[in-house]
Amino acid sequence: MTPLTAPQLQFLLTGFVWTVVLSSLAFAGGGLMGFGVAIARVYGPTVTRQLVMLYIKLIQGTPLLVLLSLAYFGLPAMGFDIKPLTAAGLGLSVYVSAYLGEIWRGCIESVPRTQAEAAECLALNWGQRLVHVILPQAARIATPPTVGFMVQIVKNTSLASAIGFVELARAGQVINNSTFQPFVIFVLIAALYFSLCYPLSVLSRRLERRLNVADR
Amino acid sequence: MKYDFDFSAPLAYWPDFVAAAGTTLGLSLASTVFGFLLGVLCALASTGRSAWLARLSSVYVETIRNTPLLVQIFIVYFGLASIGLKVDAFAAATAALVINVGAYTSEIVRAGIESIPKGQLEAAECLGLSRAQVLTHVVLPPAIERVYPALTSQYVLLMLASSITSQISAEELTAVANRIQSDTFRSVETYLIVAAAYLVLSLVMRLGFWCASYIAFPRRRRLGTPL
């Protein structure tokens, strides 16, 4: 068994960096959209609420791989010029928005109703109630599951390899095609993912204990 | 932007879609059954008396939960082949999915087991039940009944995740879709059809689990409520 050469290692590390970049992109994009989803689900008019519910059901009932394929193969067919990074970022953001939206909806709804009523009695308008009363409390509840979900995001970026985006999993495949040592390479890849995800898992568990406000 | 949808070309492949959906369902069911068994065993190990087994089980669970399924599939399919154990794509896909979902099942079932009041175990012991009897009659049935909704969601997610096995040319729904879209150049329509197929499959699975719960949990049938 020959160890990896320096260029191969560098290629792998570049893939690692792209995995981190793509994860951040998906988290940021998905987070923004997810916030909209959560707000619309809690405060929107009935029609909006039902439409958003339909969106969530559709996204959650479709595999991420199909979403990514739709973005990467579908959008160019419809006349958009799209790069793998854009397609991957878009597909992942849509996917993440459905899940984070539902998580955050639960968190917003778990803030006691009396808090909103008290704020209303203080003559705060809807925006003020949301920003100064509801969201700060919801954020505390939301932090552990959000950090936990980041593990899912990091793991799911591996599927971007299927649409030709060279991140960690794809880099591993490419190197494997020249070294033919799948066991070594893919265990190494798994270890790299683990090094990203495990700290997040531990952090999520620790936060859950420390920020345990839901049943205080 | 103007785009003319034309579903006729990909829809001409409907027998392929149906067969592939069957494969996806078969793959999911096989992984569900074996993954459930593996998960229950791991949950028992992690709540049991042997600290060594518990540690082993938690290493397994943490490793699997913190690495992508795609990489696990690659390790099973390409890795095993490289050390001389040639497995076909379908077997490798099933094995990888079982290993993957076993870890998640284990965590869910463990939560169920830990929710059983200590008093029930003591009562069972007072009745002179053996440890195996306590497990099969007192601990596992109510534990699994309690976490049944979580298990259902997990196995629907597993069915969606089985699309990833298209990456090792297991001929399931997504793999067939990739082939059809490159045949017909109708990628949007093909993937929309596939998305719809997955939605239908997830509804079918939820319905199946709902029916199964009525057979598996007589208490629910009698009282109309979960435990």
Coordinates of N, CA, C and O in Angstrom, one line a residue, chain B residues 87-185:
Chain B
V87 N -19.2 -8.1 -4.1 CA -20.6 -8.2 -3.9 C -21.3 -7.4 -5.0 O -20.7 -6.5 -5.5
D88 N -22.5 -7.8 -5.4 CA -23.2 -7.1 -6.4 C -23.8 -5.8 -5.9 O -23.9 -5.7 -4.7
A89 N -24.1 -4.9 -6.8 CA -24.5 -3.5 -6.3 C -25.7 -3.6 -5.4 O -25.8 -2.9 -4.4
F90 N -26.7 -4.4 -5.7 CA -27.9 -4.5 -4.9 C -27.6 -4.9 -3.5 O -28.1 -4.4 -2.5
A91 N -26.8 -6.0 -3.4 CA -26.4 -6.5 -2.0 C -25.6 -5.4 -1.3 O -25.9 -5.2 -0.1
A92 N -24.7 -4.8 -1.9 CA -23.9 -3.8 -1.3 C -24.7 -2.6 -0.8 O -24.6 -2.1 0.3
A93 N -25.7 -2.2 -1.7 CA -26.6 -1.1 -1.3 C -27.4 -1.5 -0.1 O -27.5 -0.7 0.8
T94 N -28.0 -2.7 -0.1 CA -28.8 -3.1 1.0 C -27.9 -3.2 2.3 O -28.3 -2.6 3.4
A95 N -26.7 -3.7 2.2 CA -25.8 -3.8 3.4 C -25.5 -2.4 3.9 O -25.6 -2.2 5.1
A96 N -25.2 -1.5 3.0 CA -24.8 -0.1 3.5 C -26.0 0.5 4.1 O -25.9 1.2 5.2
L97 N -27.2 0.4 3.5 CA -28.4 1.0 4.1 C -28.7 0.4 5.5 O -29.2 1.1 6.4
V98 N -28.6 -0.9 5.6 CA -28.8 -1.6 6.9 C -27.9 -1.0 7.9 O -28.3 -0.7 9.0
I99 N -26.6 -1.0 7.6 CA -25.6 -0.5 8.5 C -26.0 1.0 8.9 O -25.9 1.4 10.1
N100 N -26.4 1.8 7.9 CA -26.7 3.2 8.2 C -27.9 3.3 9.1 O -27.9 4.0 10.1
V101 N -29.0 2.6 8.7 CA -30.3 2.9 9.4 C -30.3 2.2 10.8 O -31.0 2.6 11.7
G102 N -29.4 1.1 10.9 CA -29.3 0.5 12.2 C -28.9 1.4 13.3 O -29.4 1.4 14.4
A103 N -27.9 2.3 12.9 CA -27.4 3.3 13.9 C -28.6 4.3 14.3 O -28.7 4.5 15.5
Y104 N -29.3 4.7 13.4 CA -30.4 5.6 13.7 C -31.5 4.9 14.5 O -32.0 5.4 15.5
T105 N -31.9 3.7 14.1 CA -32.9 2.9 14.8 C -32.4 2.7 16.2 O -33.2 2.8 17.2
S106 N -31.1 2.4 16.4 CA -30.6 2.1 17.7 C -30.9 3.3 18.7 O -31.3 3.1 19.8
E107 N -30.6 4.5 18.2 CA -30.8 5.7 19.0 C -32.3 5.9 19.4 O -32.6 6.2 20.5
I108 N -33.1 5.6 18.4 CA -34.6 5.8 18.6 C -35.1 4.8 19.6 O -35.8 5.1 20.6
V109 N -34.7 3.5 19.4 CA -35.2 2.5 20.3 C -34.6 2.6 21.7 O -35.3 2.4 22.7
R110 N -33.4 3.1 21.8 CA -32.8 3.3 23.1 C -33.6 4.3 23.9 O -33.9 4.1 25.0
A111 N -34.0 5.4 23.2 CA -34.9 6.4 23.8 C -36.2 5.7 24.4 O -36.6 6.0 25.5
G112 N -36.7 4.8 23.5 CA -37.9 4.1 24.0 C -37.7 3.2 25.2 O -38.5 3.2 26.1
I113 N -36.6 2.5 25.1 CA -36.2 1.6 26.3 C -36.0 2.4 27.5 O -36.5 2.1 28.6
E114 N -35.4 3.6 27.4 CA -35.1 4.4 28.6 C -36.4 5.0 29.1 O -36.4 5.5 30.3
S115 N -37.4 5.1 28.3 CA -38.7 5.7 28.8 C -39.5 4.7 29.6 O -40.6 5.1 30.1
I116 N -39.1 3.4 29.7 CA -39.9 2.5 30.4 C -39.6 2.7 31.9 O -38.4 2.7 32.3
P117 N -40.6 2.9 32.7 CA -40.4 3.1 34.2 C -39.6 2.0 34.8 O -39.9 0.8 34.5
K118 N -38.7 2.3 35.7 CA -38.0 1.3 36.5 C -38.9 0.3 37.2 O -38.6 -0.9 37.3
G119 N -40.0 0.9 37.7 CA -40.9 0.1 38.5 C -41.4 -1.2 37.8 O -41.6 -2.2 38.3
Q120 N -41.6 -1.0 36.4 CA -42.1 -2.1 35.6 C -41.1 -3.2 35.6 O -41.5 -4.4 35.6
L121 N -39.8 -2.8 35.5 CA -38.8 -3.9 35.4 C -38.7 -4.6 36.8 O -38.6 -5.8 36.8
E122 N -38.8 -3.8 37.8 CA -38.8 -4.5 39.2 C -40.0 -5.4 39.4 O -39.9 -6.5 39.9
A123 N -41.1 -4.9 38.9 CA -42.3 -5.8 39.0 C -42.2 -7.1 38.2 O -42.5 -8.2 38.7
A124 N -41.6 -7.0 37.0 CA -41.4 -8.1 36.2 C -40.4 -9.1 36.9 O -40.6 -10.3 36.9
E125 N -39.4 -8.5 37.5 CA -38.4 -9.3 38.2 C -39.1 -10.1 39.4 O -38.8 -11.2 39.7
C126 N -40.0 -9.4 40.1 CA -40.7 -10.0 41.2 C -41.5 -11.1 40.8 O -41.8 -12.1 41.5
L127 N -42.0 -11.1 39.5 CA -42.8 -12.1 39.0 C -42.0 -13.3 38.6 O -42.5 -14.3 38.1
G128 N -40.7 -13.2 38.7 CA -39.8 -14.3 38.4 C -39.6 -14.5 36.9 O -39.2 -15.6 36.5
L129 N -39.8 -13.4 36.2 CA -39.5 -13.6 34.7 C -38.0 -13.6 34.5 O -37.2 -12.9 35.2
S130 N -37.5 -14.3 33.5 CA -36.1 -14.3 33.2 C -35.8 -13.1 32.5 O -36.7 -12.3 32.0
R131 N -34.5 -12.8 32.3 CA -34.1 -11.5 31.6 C -34.6 -11.5 30.2 O -35.1 -10.4 29.7
A132 N -34.6 -12.6 29.5 CA -35.1 -12.7 28.1 C -36.6 -12.4 28.1 O -37.1 -11.6 27.3
Q133 N -37.3 -12.9 29.1 CA -38.8 -12.7 29.1 C -39.1 -11.3 29.4 O -40.0 -10.7 28.9
V134 N -38.3 -10.7 30.3 CA -38.5 -9.3 30.7 C -38.3 -8.4 29.4 O -39.2 -7.6 29.1
L135 N -37.3 -8.7 28.6 CA -37.0 -8.0 27.4 C -38.2 -8.1 26.4 O -38.7 -7.1 25.9
T136 N -38.6 -9.4 26.1 CA -39.5 -9.6 25.1 C -41.0 -9.3 25.5 O -41.8 -9.0 24.6
H137 N -41.3 -9.3 26.8 CA -42.7 -9.1 27.2 C -42.9 -7.7 27.9 O -44.0 -7.2 27.8
V138 N -41.9 -7.2 28.6 CA -42.1 -6.0 29.4 C -41.4 -4.8 28.8 O -42.0 -3.7 28.8
V139 N -40.2 -5.0 28.2 CA -39.5 -3.8 27.8 C -39.7 -3.4 26.3 O -40.2 -2.3 26.0
L140 N -39.5 -4.4 25.4 CA -39.5 -4.0 24.0 C -40.8 -3.6 23.5 O -40.9 -2.6 22.8
P141 N -41.9 -4.4 23.7 CA -43.2 -4.0 23.1 C -43.6 -2.6 23.4 O -43.9 -1.8 22.4
P142 N -43.7 -2.2 24.7 CA -44.1 -0.8 24.9 C -43.1 0.2 24.4 O -43.4 1.3 23.9
A143 N -41.8 -0.1 24.5 CA -40.7 0.8 24.1 C -40.9 1.1 22.6 O -40.9 2.3 22.2
I144 N -41.1 0.0 21.8 CA -41.2 0.2 20.4 C -42.5 0.9 20.0 O -42.6 1.7 19.1
E145 N -43.5 0.6 20.8 CA -44.8 1.2 20.5 C -44.7 2.8 20.7 O -45.2 3.5 19.9
R146 N -44.0 3.1 21.7 CA -43.8 4.6 22.0 C -43.0 5.3 20.9 O -43.4 6.5 20.6
V147 N -42.0 4.7 20.4 CA -41.2 5.4 19.4 C -41.6 5.1 18.0 O -40.9 5.5 17.1
Y148 N -42.7 4.4 17.8 CA -43.1 4.0 16.5 C -43.2 5.1 15.5 O -42.8 5.0 14.4
P149 N -43.8 6.3 15.9 CA -43.9 7.3 14.9 C -42.5 7.8 14.4 O -42.3 8.0 13.2
A150 N -41.5 7.9 15.4 CA -40.2 8.3 15.0 C -39.6 7.2 14.1 O -38.9 7.6 13.1
L151 N -39.8 6.0 14.4 CA -39.3 4.9 13.5 C -39.9 5.0 12.1 O -39.2 4.9 11.1
T152 N -41.2 5.3 12.0 CA -41.8 5.4 10.7 C -41.1 6.5 9.9 O -40.8 6.3 8.7
S153 N -40.9 7.7 10.5 CA -40.3 8.8 9.8 C -38.9 8.4 9.4 O -38.4 8.7 8.2
Q154 N -38.2 7.7 10.2 CA -36.8 7.3 9.9 C -36.8 6.4 8.7 O -35.9 6.5 7.8
Y155 N -37.8 5.4 8.6 CA -37.7 4.5 7.5 C -38.2 5.2 6.2 O -37.8 4.7 5.1
V156 N -39.1 6.2 6.3 CA -39.4 6.9 5.1 C -38.2 7.7 4.6 O -37.9 7.7 3.4
L157 N -37.4 8.3 5.6 CA -36.2 8.9 5.2 C -35.2 7.9 4.6 O -34.5 8.3 3.6
L158 N -35.2 6.7 5.1 CA -34.3 5.7 4.5 C -34.7 5.4 3.1 O -33.8 5.3 2.2
M159 N -36.0 5.4 2.8 CA -36.5 5.1 1.4 C -36.0 6.2 0.5 O -35.5 6.0 -0.6
L160 N -36.1 7.5 1.0 CA -35.6 8.6 0.2 C -34.1 8.5 0.0 O -33.5 8.8 -1.0
A161 N -33.4 8.1 1.1 CA -31.9 8.0 1.0 C -31.5 6.9 0.1 O -30.4 6.9 -0.4
S162 N -32.4 5.9 -0.1 CA -32.0 4.8 -1.0 C -31.6 5.3 -2.4 O -31.0 4.6 -3.2
S163 N -32.1 6.5 -2.7 CA -31.8 7.1 -4.0 C -30.2 7.2 -4.2 O -29.7 7.2 -5.3
I164 N -29.5 7.4 -3.1 CA -28.1 7.6 -3.1 C -27.4 6.3 -3.7 O -26.3 6.4 -4.3
T165 N -28.1 5.1 -3.6 CA -27.4 3.9 -4.1 C -27.3 3.9 -5.6 O -26.7 3.1 -6.2
S166 N -28.0 4.9 -6.3 CA -27.8 5.0 -7.7 C -26.4 5.3 -8.1 O -25.9 5.0 -9.2
Q167 N -25.6 5.8 -7.1 CA -24.2 6.1 -7.3 C -23.3 4.9 -7.5 O -22.2 5.0 -8.0
I168 N -23.8 3.7 -7.1 CA -23.1 2.5 -7.3 C -23.8 1.6 -8.3 O -23.7 0.4 -8.3
S169 N -24.6 2.3 -9.2 CA -25.3 1.6 -10.3 C -26.2 0.5 -9.8 O -26.4 -0.6 -10.4
A170 N -26.9 0.6 -8.6 CA -28.0 -0.2 -8.2 C -29.2 0.4 -9.0 O -29.4 1.6 -9.0
E171 N -29.9 -0.5 -9.8 CA -30.9 0.0 -10.7 C -32.2 0.4 -10.1 O -33.2 -0.2 -10.3
E172 N -32.1 1.4 -9.2 CA -33.4 1.8 -8.6 C -33.9 3.1 -9.2 O -33.3 3.5 -10.3
L173 N -34.9 3.7 -8.6 CA -35.6 4.8 -9.3 C -34.7 5.9 -9.8 O -34.8 6.3 -11.0
T174 N -33.8 6.4 -9.0 CA -32.9 7.5 -9.4 C -32.0 7.1 -10.5 O -31.7 7.9 -11.5
A175 N -31.4 5.9 -10.4 CA -30.5 5.5 -11.5 C -31.2 5.4 -12.8 O -30.7 5.8 -13.8
V176 N -32.4 4.8 -12.8 CA -33.2 4.7 -14.0 C -33.6 6.0 -14.5 O -33.5 6.3 -15.7
A177 N -33.9 7.0 -13.6 CA -34.2 8.3 -14.1 C -33.0 8.9 -14.8 O -33.1 9.6 -15.8
N178 N -31.8 8.7 -14.2 CA -30.6 9.3 -14.8 C -30.4 8.7 -16.3 O -30.1 9.5 -17.2
R179 N -30.7 7.4 -16.4 CA -30.6 6.8 -17.7 C -31.6 7.4 -18.7 O -31.3 7.8 -19.8
I180 N -32.9 7.5 -18.2 CA -34.0 8.0 -19.1 C -33.7 9.4 -19.5 O -34.0 9.8 -20.6
Q181 N -33.3 10.3 -18.5 CA -33.1 11.7 -18.9 C -32.0 11.8 -19.9 O -32.0 12.7 -20.7
S182 N -31.0 10.9 -19.9 CA -29.9 11.1 -20.9 C -30.4 10.5 -22.2 O -29.8 10.8 -23.2
D183 N -31.4 9.6 -22.1 CA -31.9 9.1 -23.4 C -32.8 10.1 -24.1 O -32.8 10.2 -25.3
T184 N -33.7 10.7 -23.3 CA -34.7 11.5 -23.8 C -34.4 13.0 -23.9 O -35.1 13.8 -24.5
F185 N -33.4 13.5 -23.2 CA -33.0 14.9 -23.0 C -34.2 15.7 -22.4 O -34.3 16.9 -22.7

